[in-house]
Amino acid sequence: MLTENVPQISRLPASTIGIRLPAAATPRIETRREPLAGLVRSFSKDEELFAEGDEAECFCEVKSGTVRTYKLLSDGRRLIDAFHFAGDIFGIEFGAEHRFSAEAVADVTVVAYRRSRLATVAETDPAFGDRVMAATLRSLERAQSHMLLLGRKTAQEKMATFLLDMADRLSDDDQHFELPMQRADIADHLGLTIETVSRTLTRFARKGLIDLPASSRSVALRNKPALRRLEA
Amino acid sequence: MLTENVPQISRLPASTIGIRLPAAATPRIETRREPLAGLVRSFSKDEELFAEGDEAECFCEVKSGTVRTYKLLSDGRRLIDAFHFAGDIFGIEFGAEHRFSAEAVADVTVVAYRRSRLATVAETDPAFGDRVMAATLRSLERAQSHMLLLGRKTAQEKMATFLLDMADRLSDDDQHFELPMQRADIADHLGLTIETVSRTLTRFARKGLIDLPASSRSVALRNKPALRRLEA
DNA sequence: CGCCGCCTTGACATTGTTCAATAAAGGTGG
DNA sequence: CCACCTTTATTGAACAATGTCAAGGCGGCG
């Protein structure tokens, strides 16, 4: 059942699995097959994996790097609904089209799975099916608490929530971590401007809540209880 | 299969099907059985159907009236994620607990279905199963575009979006409708204050975009194209 | 070394909030 | 049915938070 479909997939041009390369990008054809007939693809910083409105023929799992998914208003204002790190699954759709655009925050490697084969794969490997389902539900849950953040939290509360979440997801010791995204991405995730993000971080640092060692991308949480209280 | 379970349900005290009556409320026992073993329940204005964190033993379909689902911050700030009108299904959970509280915006009648029987019911009546699935996906979709609204739209854009959505869902002629909720609910849905909601409506009326006949709850859209442009 | 992208910081503008007063609507009991 | 009272909505003015604009710094890369 699995075997009869695999060759079919590797024959498909990239465009038909719903991942399109931007015209300008060098098409690095280092694709190879994954156990579950996923296609391994690499993208460099700011490359587009797919766009809102594209036919949703595939969904992805992050192998390494970070992906942002976002929506735009007509005048270019952007809201990043989520960042996706290694192990995260994103781009699952039940309708025909992707409802978000996806870009590489920095160089990224993903495994792309054909959506049409989800049912088959899930049967073959129930654990994988569960992971897909869990990913969908987690994204619903995240969307719901993110609404609360966007609609009712102050800049400080937003940043505190964000930092604690990042520590959770990116840090080994739950304290030190390197932010993979730039200020503009954080701002568009939290519904703020980059200036407010920057100022709020500086303020946290001055209050001794965090350390901002030189590099501006690395953060160390110095006082998590205080951050939790700030979270509201 | 269906018949052997029905009596069991009607024997269950209200509390065990996940809908709890507030202590103060007069317990109107006008419950009766629906075709699919749903329990018809009525609630009066501001009564709680269930609270965030309650065990999610049932989900509901609105028969008549309006329900709001919301989350709170520790200090009482509220975000209403959605309003639910006749025909809408809400309160479906995949985890153990409700992730939102639900209250009657005005007197409301719902049909409560036991979550544990969802699979059975869906098999018996596939169309119903589809409706439940569709409701879940629609709520995901709504959450996602609502994040964009909350994070990146101005007060005017939020109100324009809201009014167009309400016209869509509440109006026969797609123009005139009666808002079932008060300004505070609108404010907490859009991430604004009631003053801003009120001022924005007045401003729209002055610009000739809408009519606000006496009652303050009724609205008539006078210039939908302009509202659409404002929506961003 | 010098350009360029990203980040920070400051001064100022704006949007939306807060506080306060008033008005209007709706519900209740006489 | 009316008068009263409570709740809800509107409006104004002052204020605060955040956004905008602009300048400068820092770091990485060619």
mmCIF file with all atom_site columns, N, CA and C in Angstrom, chain B residues 112-167:
data_model
loop_
_atom_site.group_PDB
_atom_site.id
_atom_site.type_symbol
_atom_site.label_atom_id
_atom_site.label_alt_id
_atom_site.label_comp_id
_atom_site.label_asym_id
_atom_site.label_entity_id
_atom_site.label_seq_id
_atom_site.pdbx_PDB_ins_code
_atom_site.Cartn_x
_atom_site.Cartn_y
_atom_site.Cartn_z
_atom_site.occupancy
_atom_site.B_iso_or_equiv
_atom_site.pdbx_formal_charge
_atom_site.auth_seq_id
_atom_site.auth_comp_id
_atom_site.auth_asym_id
_atom_site.auth_atom_id
_atom_site.pdbx_PDB_model_num
ATOM 1   N N  . ALA B 1 112 ? -27.450 20.330 24.373 1.00 0.00 ? 112 ALA B N  1
ATOM 2   C CA . ALA B 1 112 ? -26.159 19.861 24.859 1.00 0.00 ? 112 ALA B CA 1
ATOM 3   C C  . ALA B 1 112 ? -25.979 18.401 24.474 1.00 0.00 ? 112 ALA B C  1
ATOM 4   N N  . TYR B 1 113 ? -24.845 18.091 23.855 1.00 0.00 ? 113 TYR B N  1
ATOM 5   C CA . TYR B 1 113 ? -24.540 16.721 23.477 1.00 0.00 ? 113 TYR B CA 1
ATOM 6   C C  . TYR B 1 113 ? -23.405 16.200 24.335 1.00 0.00 ? 113 TYR B C  1
ATOM 7   N N  . ARG B 1 114 ? -23.525 14.966 24.729 1.00 0.00 ? 114 ARG B N  1
ATOM 8   C CA . ARG B 1 114 ? -22.429 14.389 25.506 1.00 0.00 ? 114 ARG B CA 1
ATOM 9   C C  . ARG B 1 114 ? -21.258 14.140 24.578 1.00 0.00 ? 114 ARG B C  1
ATOM 10  N N  . ARG B 1 115 ? -20.147 14.637 24.986 1.00 0.00 ? 115 ARG B N  1
ATOM 11  C CA . ARG B 1 115 ? -18.964 14.504 24.176 1.00 0.00 ? 115 ARG B CA 1
ATOM 12  C C  . ARG B 1 115 ? -18.570 13.040 23.969 1.00 0.00 ? 115 ARG B C  1
ATOM 13  N N  . SER B 1 116 ? -18.736 12.249 25.005 1.00 0.00 ? 116 SER B N  1
ATOM 14  C CA . SER B 1 116 ? -18.313 10.853 24.908 1.00 0.00 ? 116 SER B CA 1
ATOM 15  C C  . SER B 1 116 ? -19.101 10.103 23.840 1.00 0.00 ? 116 SER B C  1
ATOM 16  N N  . ARG B 1 117 ? -20.266 10.627 23.498 1.00 0.00 ? 117 ARG B N  1
ATOM 17  C CA . ARG B 1 117 ? -21.074 9.917  22.521 1.00 0.00 ? 117 ARG B CA 1
ATOM 18  C C  . ARG B 1 117 ? -20.901 10.477 21.115 1.00 0.00 ? 117 ARG B C  1
ATOM 19  N N  . LEU B 1 118 ? -20.011 11.436 20.982 1.00 0.00 ? 118 LEU B N  1
ATOM 20  C CA . LEU B 1 118 ? -19.813 12.062 19.679 1.00 0.00 ? 118 LEU B CA 1
ATOM 21  C C  . LEU B 1 118 ? -19.555 11.034 18.587 1.00 0.00 ? 118 LEU B C  1
ATOM 22  N N  . ALA B 1 119 ? -18.651 10.105 18.869 1.00 0.00 ? 119 ALA B N  1
ATOM 23  C CA . ALA B 1 119 ? -18.290 9.118  17.859 1.00 0.00 ? 119 ALA B CA 1
ATOM 24  C C  . ALA B 1 119 ? -19.517 8.326  17.426 1.00 0.00 ? 119 ALA B C  1
ATOM 25  N N  . THR B 1 120 ? -20.264 7.872  18.402 1.00 0.00 ? 120 THR B N  1
ATOM 26  C CA . THR B 1 120 ? -21.465 7.083  18.122 1.00 0.00 ? 120 THR B CA 1
ATOM 27  C C  . THR B 1 120 ? -22.457 7.882  17.288 1.00 0.00 ? 120 THR B C  1
ATOM 28  N N  . VAL B 1 121 ? -22.727 9.081  17.765 1.00 0.00 ? 121 VAL B N  1
ATOM 29  C CA . VAL B 1 121 ? -23.701 9.920  17.079 1.00 0.00 ? 121 VAL B CA 1
ATOM 30  C C  . VAL B 1 121 ? -23.252 10.210 15.650 1.00 0.00 ? 121 VAL B C  1
ATOM 31  N N  . ALA B 1 122 ? -21.973 10.510 15.513 1.00 0.00 ? 122 ALA B N  1
ATOM 32  C CA . ALA B 1 122 ? -21.456 10.834 14.190 1.00 0.00 ? 122 ALA B CA 1
ATOM 33  C C  . ALA B 1 122 ? -21.622 9.660  13.230 1.00 0.00 ? 122 ALA B C  1
ATOM 34  N N  . GLU B 1 123 ? -21.490 8.455  13.784 1.00 0.00 ? 123 GLU B N  1
ATOM 35  C CA . GLU B 1 123 ? -21.672 7.271  12.937 1.00 0.00 ? 123 GLU B CA 1
ATOM 36  C C  . GLU B 1 123 ? -23.131 7.127  12.518 1.00 0.00 ? 123 GLU B C  1
ATOM 37  N N  . THR B 1 124 ? -24.001 7.281  13.502 1.00 0.00 ? 124 THR B N  1
ATOM 38  C CA . THR B 1 124 ? -25.431 7.165  13.249 1.00 0.00 ? 124 THR B CA 1
ATOM 39  C C  . THR B 1 124 ? -25.896 8.224  12.255 1.00 0.00 ? 124 THR B C  1
ATOM 40  N N  . ASP B 1 125 ? -25.351 9.413  12.427 1.00 0.00 ? 125 ASP B N  1
ATOM 41  C CA . ASP B 1 125 ? -25.777 10.535 11.605 1.00 0.00 ? 125 ASP B CA 1
ATOM 42  C C  . ASP B 1 125 ? -24.538 11.262 11.088 1.00 0.00 ? 125 ASP B C  1
ATOM 43  N N  . PRO B 1 126 ? -24.000 10.770 9.985  1.00 0.00 ? 126 PRO B N  1
ATOM 44  C CA . PRO B 1 126 ? -22.741 11.309 9.467  1.00 0.00 ? 126 PRO B CA 1
ATOM 45  C C  . PRO B 1 126 ? -22.837 12.809 9.205  1.00 0.00 ? 126 PRO B C  1
ATOM 46  N N  . ALA B 1 127 ? -23.995 13.268 8.786  1.00 0.00 ? 127 ALA B N  1
ATOM 47  C CA . ALA B 1 127 ? -24.145 14.699 8.506  1.00 0.00 ? 127 ALA B CA 1
ATOM 48  C C  . ALA B 1 127 ? -23.860 15.508 9.765  1.00 0.00 ? 127 ALA B C  1
ATOM 49  N N  . PHE B 1 128 ? -24.293 14.972 10.898 1.00 0.00 ? 128 PHE B N  1
ATOM 50  C CA . PHE B 1 128 ? -24.051 15.677 12.158 1.00 0.00 ? 128 PHE B CA 1
ATOM 51  C C  . PHE B 1 128 ? -22.558 15.684 12.480 1.00 0.00 ? 128 PHE B C  1
ATOM 52  N N  . GLY B 1 129 ? -21.935 14.532 12.282 1.00 0.00 ? 129 GLY B N  1
ATOM 53  C CA . GLY B 1 129 ? -20.494 14.451 12.497 1.00 0.00 ? 129 GLY B CA 1
ATOM 54  C C  . GLY B 1 129 ? -19.757 15.475 11.660 1.00 0.00 ? 129 GLY B C  1
ATOM 55  N N  . ASP B 1 130 ? -20.183 15.628 10.425 1.00 0.00 ? 130 ASP B N  1
ATOM 56  C CA . ASP B 1 130 ? -19.559 16.612 9.550  1.00 0.00 ? 130 ASP B CA 1
ATOM 57  C C  . ASP B 1 130 ? -19.748 18.018 10.088 1.00 0.00 ? 130 ASP B C  1
ATOM 58  N N  . ARG B 1 131 ? -20.935 18.278 10.593 1.00 0.00 ? 131 ARG B N  1
ATOM 59  C CA . ARG B 1 131 ? -21.194 19.623 11.123 1.00 0.00 ? 131 ARG B CA 1
ATOM 60  C C  . ARG B 1 131 ? -20.273 19.916 12.304 1.00 0.00 ? 131 ARG B C  1
ATOM 61  N N  . VAL B 1 132 ? -20.058 18.912 13.142 1.00 0.00 ? 132 VAL B N  1
ATOM 62  C CA . VAL B 1 132 ? -19.181 19.106 14.291 1.00 0.00 ? 132 VAL B CA 1
ATOM 63  C C  . VAL B 1 132 ? -17.757 19.388 13.827 1.00 0.00 ? 132 VAL B C  1
ATOM 64  N N  . MET B 1 133 ? -17.308 18.588 12.875 1.00 0.00 ? 133 MET B N  1
ATOM 65  C CA . MET B 1 133 ? -15.964 18.789 12.339 1.00 0.00 ? 133 MET B CA 1
ATOM 66  C C  . MET B 1 133 ? -15.855 20.173 11.708 1.00 0.00 ? 133 MET B C  1
ATOM 67  N N  . ALA B 1 134 ? -16.849 20.525 10.916 1.00 0.00 ? 134 ALA B N  1
ATOM 68  C CA . ALA B 1 134 ? -16.841 21.827 10.249 1.00 0.00 ? 134 ALA B CA 1
ATOM 69  C C  . ALA B 1 134 ? -16.800 22.954 11.267 1.00 0.00 ? 134 ALA B C  1
ATOM 70  N N  . ALA B 1 135 ? -17.550 22.775 12.364 1.00 0.00 ? 135 ALA B N  1
ATOM 71  C CA . ALA B 1 135 ? -17.587 23.810 13.399 1.00 0.00 ? 135 ALA B CA 1
ATOM 72  C C  . ALA B 1 135 ? -16.195 23.994 13.987 1.00 0.00 ? 135 ALA B C  1
ATOM 73  N N  . THR B 1 136 ? -15.507 22.882 14.233 1.00 0.00 ? 136 THR B N  1
ATOM 74  C CA . THR B 1 136 ? -14.164 22.962 14.795 1.00 0.00 ? 136 THR B CA 1
ATOM 75  C C  . THR B 1 136 ? -13.229 23.706 13.853 1.00 0.00 ? 136 THR B C  1
ATOM 76  N N  . LEU B 1 137 ? -13.304 23.342 12.591 1.00 0.00 ? 137 LEU B N  1
ATOM 77  C CA . LEU B 1 137 ? -12.395 23.970 11.642 1.00 0.00 ? 137 LEU B CA 1
ATOM 78  C C  . LEU B 1 137 ? -12.735 25.433 11.443 1.00 0.00 ? 137 LEU B C  1
ATOM 79  N N  . ARG B 1 138 ? -14.029 25.749 11.453 1.00 0.00 ? 138 ARG B N  1
ATOM 80  C CA . ARG B 1 138 ? -14.402 27.141 11.303 1.00 0.00 ? 138 ARG B CA 1
ATOM 81  C C  . ARG B 1 138 ? -13.887 27.939 12.496 1.00 0.00 ? 138 ARG B C  1
ATOM 82  N N  . SER B 1 139 ? -13.923 27.335 13.667 1.00 0.00 ? 139 SER B N  1
ATOM 83  C CA . SER B 1 139 ? -13.466 28.090 14.832 1.00 0.00 ? 139 SER B CA 1
ATOM 84  C C  . SER B 1 139 ? -11.955 28.307 14.764 1.00 0.00 ? 139 SER B C  1
ATOM 85  N N  . LEU B 1 140 ? -11.249 27.357 14.200 1.00 0.00 ? 140 LEU B N  1
ATOM 86  C CA . LEU B 1 140 ? -9.807  27.550 14.007 1.00 0.00 ? 140 LEU B CA 1
ATOM 87  C C  . LEU B 1 140 ? -9.571  28.707 13.034 1.00 0.00 ? 140 LEU B C  1
ATOM 88  N N  . GLU B 1 141 ? -10.307 28.657 11.945 1.00 0.00 ? 141 GLU B N  1
ATOM 89  C CA . GLU B 1 141 ? -10.170 29.689 10.919 1.00 0.00 ? 141 GLU B CA 1
ATOM 90  C C  . GLU B 1 141 ? -10.503 31.070 11.480 1.00 0.00 ? 141 GLU B C  1
ATOM 91  N N  . ARG B 1 142 ? -11.588 31.128 12.230 1.00 0.00 ? 142 ARG B N  1
ATOM 92  C CA . ARG B 1 142 ? -11.993 32.404 12.828 1.00 0.00 ? 142 ARG B CA 1
ATOM 93  C C  . ARG B 1 142 ? -10.923 32.897 13.777 1.00 0.00 ? 142 ARG B C  1
ATOM 94  N N  . ALA B 1 143 ? -10.401 32.000 14.595 1.00 0.00 ? 143 ALA B N  1
ATOM 95  C CA . ALA B 1 143 ? -9.367  32.387 15.552 1.00 0.00 ? 143 ALA B CA 1
ATOM 96  C C  . ALA B 1 143 ? -8.191  32.987 14.796 1.00 0.00 ? 143 ALA B C  1
ATOM 97  N N  . GLN B 1 144 ? -7.855  32.380 13.680 1.00 0.00 ? 144 GLN B N  1
ATOM 98  C CA . GLN B 1 144 ? -6.683  32.836 12.947 1.00 0.00 ? 144 GLN B CA 1
ATOM 99  C C  . GLN B 1 144 ? -6.885  34.215 12.334 1.00 0.00 ? 144 GLN B C  1
ATOM 100 N N  . SER B 1 145 ? -8.061  34.461 11.765 1.00 0.00 ? 145 SER B N  1
ATOM 101 C CA . SER B 1 145 ? -8.203  35.813 11.218 1.00 0.00 ? 145 SER B CA 1
ATOM 102 C C  . SER B 1 145 ? -8.471  36.832 12.319 1.00 0.00 ? 145 SER B C  1
ATOM 103 N N  . HIS B 1 146 ? -8.997  36.352 13.440 1.00 0.00 ? 146 HIS B N  1
ATOM 104 C CA . HIS B 1 146 ? -9.201  37.270 14.553 1.00 0.00 ? 146 HIS B CA 1
ATOM 105 C C  . HIS B 1 146 ? -7.863  37.720 15.149 1.00 0.00 ? 146 HIS B C  1
ATOM 106 N N  . MET B 1 147 ? -6.861  36.867 15.090 1.00 0.00 ? 147 MET B N  1
ATOM 107 C CA . MET B 1 147 ? -5.535  37.287 15.562 1.00 0.00 ? 147 MET B CA 1
ATOM 108 C C  . MET B 1 147 ? -5.036  38.467 14.740 1.00 0.00 ? 147 MET B C  1
ATOM 109 N N  . LEU B 1 148 ? -5.253  38.399 13.444 1.00 0.00 ? 148 LEU B N  1
ATOM 110 C CA . LEU B 1 148 ? -4.828  39.489 12.570 1.00 0.00 ? 148 LEU B CA 1
ATOM 111 C C  . LEU B 1 148 ? -5.556  40.769 12.956 1.00 0.00 ? 148 LEU B C  1
ATOM 112 N N  . LEU B 1 149 ? -6.849  40.649 13.203 1.00 0.00 ? 149 LEU B N  1
ATOM 113 C CA . LEU B 1 149 ? -7.645  41.808 13.619 1.00 0.00 ? 149 LEU B CA 1
ATOM 114 C C  . LEU B 1 149 ? -7.116  42.389 14.922 1.00 0.00 ? 149 LEU B C  1
ATOM 115 N N  . LEU B 1 150 ? -6.931  41.530 15.913 1.00 0.00 ? 150 LEU B N  1
ATOM 116 C CA . LEU B 1 150 ? -6.531  42.002 17.237 1.00 0.00 ? 150 LEU B CA 1
ATOM 117 C C  . LEU B 1 150 ? -5.126  42.586 17.230 1.00 0.00 ? 150 LEU B C  1
ATOM 118 N N  . GLY B 1 151 ? -4.259  41.977 16.440 1.00 0.00 ? 151 GLY B N  1
ATOM 119 C CA . GLY B 1 151 ? -2.865  42.380 16.480 1.00 0.00 ? 151 GLY B CA 1
ATOM 120 C C  . GLY B 1 151 ? -2.525  43.559 15.597 1.00 0.00 ? 151 GLY B C  1
ATOM 121 N N  . ARG B 1 152 ? -3.282  43.725 14.508 1.00 0.00 ? 152 ARG B N  1
ATOM 122 C CA . ARG B 1 152 ? -2.825  44.701 13.528 1.00 0.00 ? 152 ARG B CA 1
ATOM 123 C C  . ARG B 1 152 ? -3.851  45.688 13.009 1.00 0.00 ? 152 ARG B C  1
ATOM 124 N N  . LYS B 1 153 ? -5.124  45.532 13.392 1.00 0.00 ? 153 LYS B N  1
ATOM 125 C CA . LYS B 1 153 ? -6.099  46.476 12.855 1.00 0.00 ? 153 LYS B CA 1
ATOM 126 C C  . LYS B 1 153 ? -6.347  47.635 13.815 1.00 0.00 ? 153 LYS B C  1
ATOM 127 N N  . THR B 1 154 ? -6.724  48.782 13.262 1.00 0.00 ? 154 THR B N  1
ATOM 128 C CA . THR B 1 154 ? -7.083  49.942 14.068 1.00 0.00 ? 154 THR B CA 1
ATOM 129 C C  . THR B 1 154 ? -8.518  49.778 14.565 1.00 0.00 ? 154 THR B C  1
ATOM 130 N N  . ALA B 1 155 ? -8.914  50.663 15.467 1.00 0.00 ? 155 ALA B N  1
ATOM 131 C CA . ALA B 1 155 ? -10.265 50.597 16.026 1.00 0.00 ? 155 ALA B CA 1
ATOM 132 C C  . ALA B 1 155 ? -11.313 50.634 14.916 1.00 0.00 ? 155 ALA B C  1
ATOM 133 N N  . GLN B 1 156 ? -11.138 51.545 13.975 1.00 0.00 ? 156 GLN B N  1
ATOM 134 C CA . GLN B 1 156 ? -12.103 51.648 12.874 1.00 0.00 ? 156 GLN B CA 1
ATOM 135 C C  . GLN B 1 156 ? -12.159 50.370 12.055 1.00 0.00 ? 156 GLN B C  1
ATOM 136 N N  . GLU B 1 157 ? -11.006 49.831 11.756 1.00 0.00 ? 157 GLU B N  1
ATOM 137 C CA . GLU B 1 157 ? -10.958 48.614 10.953 1.00 0.00 ? 157 GLU B CA 1
ATOM 138 C C  . GLU B 1 157 ? -11.598 47.452 11.699 1.00 0.00 ? 157 GLU B C  1
ATOM 139 N N  . LYS B 1 158 ? -11.347 47.404 13.000 1.00 0.00 ? 158 LYS B N  1
ATOM 140 C CA . LYS B 1 158 ? -11.954 46.346 13.803 1.00 0.00 ? 158 LYS B CA 1
ATOM 141 C C  . LYS B 1 158 ? -13.471 46.443 13.762 1.00 0.00 ? 158 LYS B C  1
ATOM 142 N N  . MET B 1 159 ? -13.995 47.655 13.966 1.00 0.00 ? 159 MET B N  1
ATOM 143 C CA . MET B 1 159 ? -15.444 47.831 13.974 1.00 0.00 ? 159 MET B CA 1
ATOM 144 C C  . MET B 1 159 ? -16.036 47.518 12.611 1.00 0.00 ? 159 MET B C  1
ATOM 145 N N  . ALA B 1 160 ? -15.382 47.957 11.555 1.00 0.00 ? 160 ALA B N  1
ATOM 146 C CA . ALA B 1 160 ? -15.897 47.684 10.208 1.00 0.00 ? 160 ALA B CA 1
ATOM 147 C C  . ALA B 1 160 ? -15.975 46.182 9.985  1.00 0.00 ? 160 ALA B C  1
ATOM 148 N N  . THR B 1 161 ? -14.910 45.482 10.343 1.00 0.00 ? 161 THR B N  1
ATOM 149 C CA . THR B 1 161 ? -14.888 44.032 10.195 1.00 0.00 ? 161 THR B CA 1
ATOM 150 C C  . THR B 1 161 ? -16.021 43.401 10.990 1.00 0.00 ? 161 THR B C  1
ATOM 151 N N  . PHE B 1 162 ? -16.168 43.875 12.201 1.00 0.00 ? 162 PHE B N  1
ATOM 152 C CA . PHE B 1 162 ? -17.198 43.322 13.083 1.00 0.00 ? 162 PHE B CA 1
ATOM 153 C C  . PHE B 1 162 ? -18.594 43.524 12.505 1.00 0.00 ? 162 PHE B C  1
ATOM 154 N N  . LEU B 1 163 ? -18.877 44.737 12.063 1.00 0.00 ? 163 LEU B N  1
ATOM 155 C CA . LEU B 1 163 ? -20.214 45.032 11.545 1.00 0.00 ? 163 LEU B CA 1
ATOM 156 C C  . LEU B 1 163 ? -20.520 44.196 10.303 1.00 0.00 ? 163 LEU B C  1
ATOM 157 N N  . LEU B 1 164 ? -19.557 44.068 9.426  1.00 0.00 ? 164 LEU B N  1
ATOM 158 C CA . LEU B 1 164 ? -19.777 43.271 8.223  1.00 0.00 ? 164 LEU B CA 1
ATOM 159 C C  . LEU B 1 164 ? -20.027 41.811 8.589  1.00 0.00 ? 164 LEU B C  1
ATOM 160 N N  . ASP B 1 165 ? -19.276 41.321 9.556  1.00 0.00 ? 165 ASP B N  1
ATOM 161 C CA . ASP B 1 165 ? -19.453 39.936 9.990  1.00 0.00 ? 165 ASP B CA 1
ATOM 162 C C  . ASP B 1 165 ? -20.844 39.741 10.600 1.00 0.00 ? 165 ASP B C  1
ATOM 163 N N  . MET B 1 166 ? -21.266 40.683 11.424 1.00 0.00 ? 166 MET B N  1
ATOM 164 C CA . MET B 1 166 ? -22.587 40.571 12.052 1.00 0.00 ? 166 MET B CA 1
ATOM 165 C C  . MET B 1 166 ? -23.693 40.621 10.993 1.00 0.00 ? 166 MET B C  1
ATOM 166 N N  . ALA B 1 167 ? -23.552 41.519 10.023 1.00 0.00 ? 167 ALA B N  1
ATOM 167 C CA . ALA B 1 167 ? -24.561 41.614 8.958  1.00 0.00 ? 167 ALA B CA 1
ATOM 168 C C  . ALA B 1 167 ? -24.679 40.262 8.258  1.00 0.00 ? 167 ALA B C  1
#
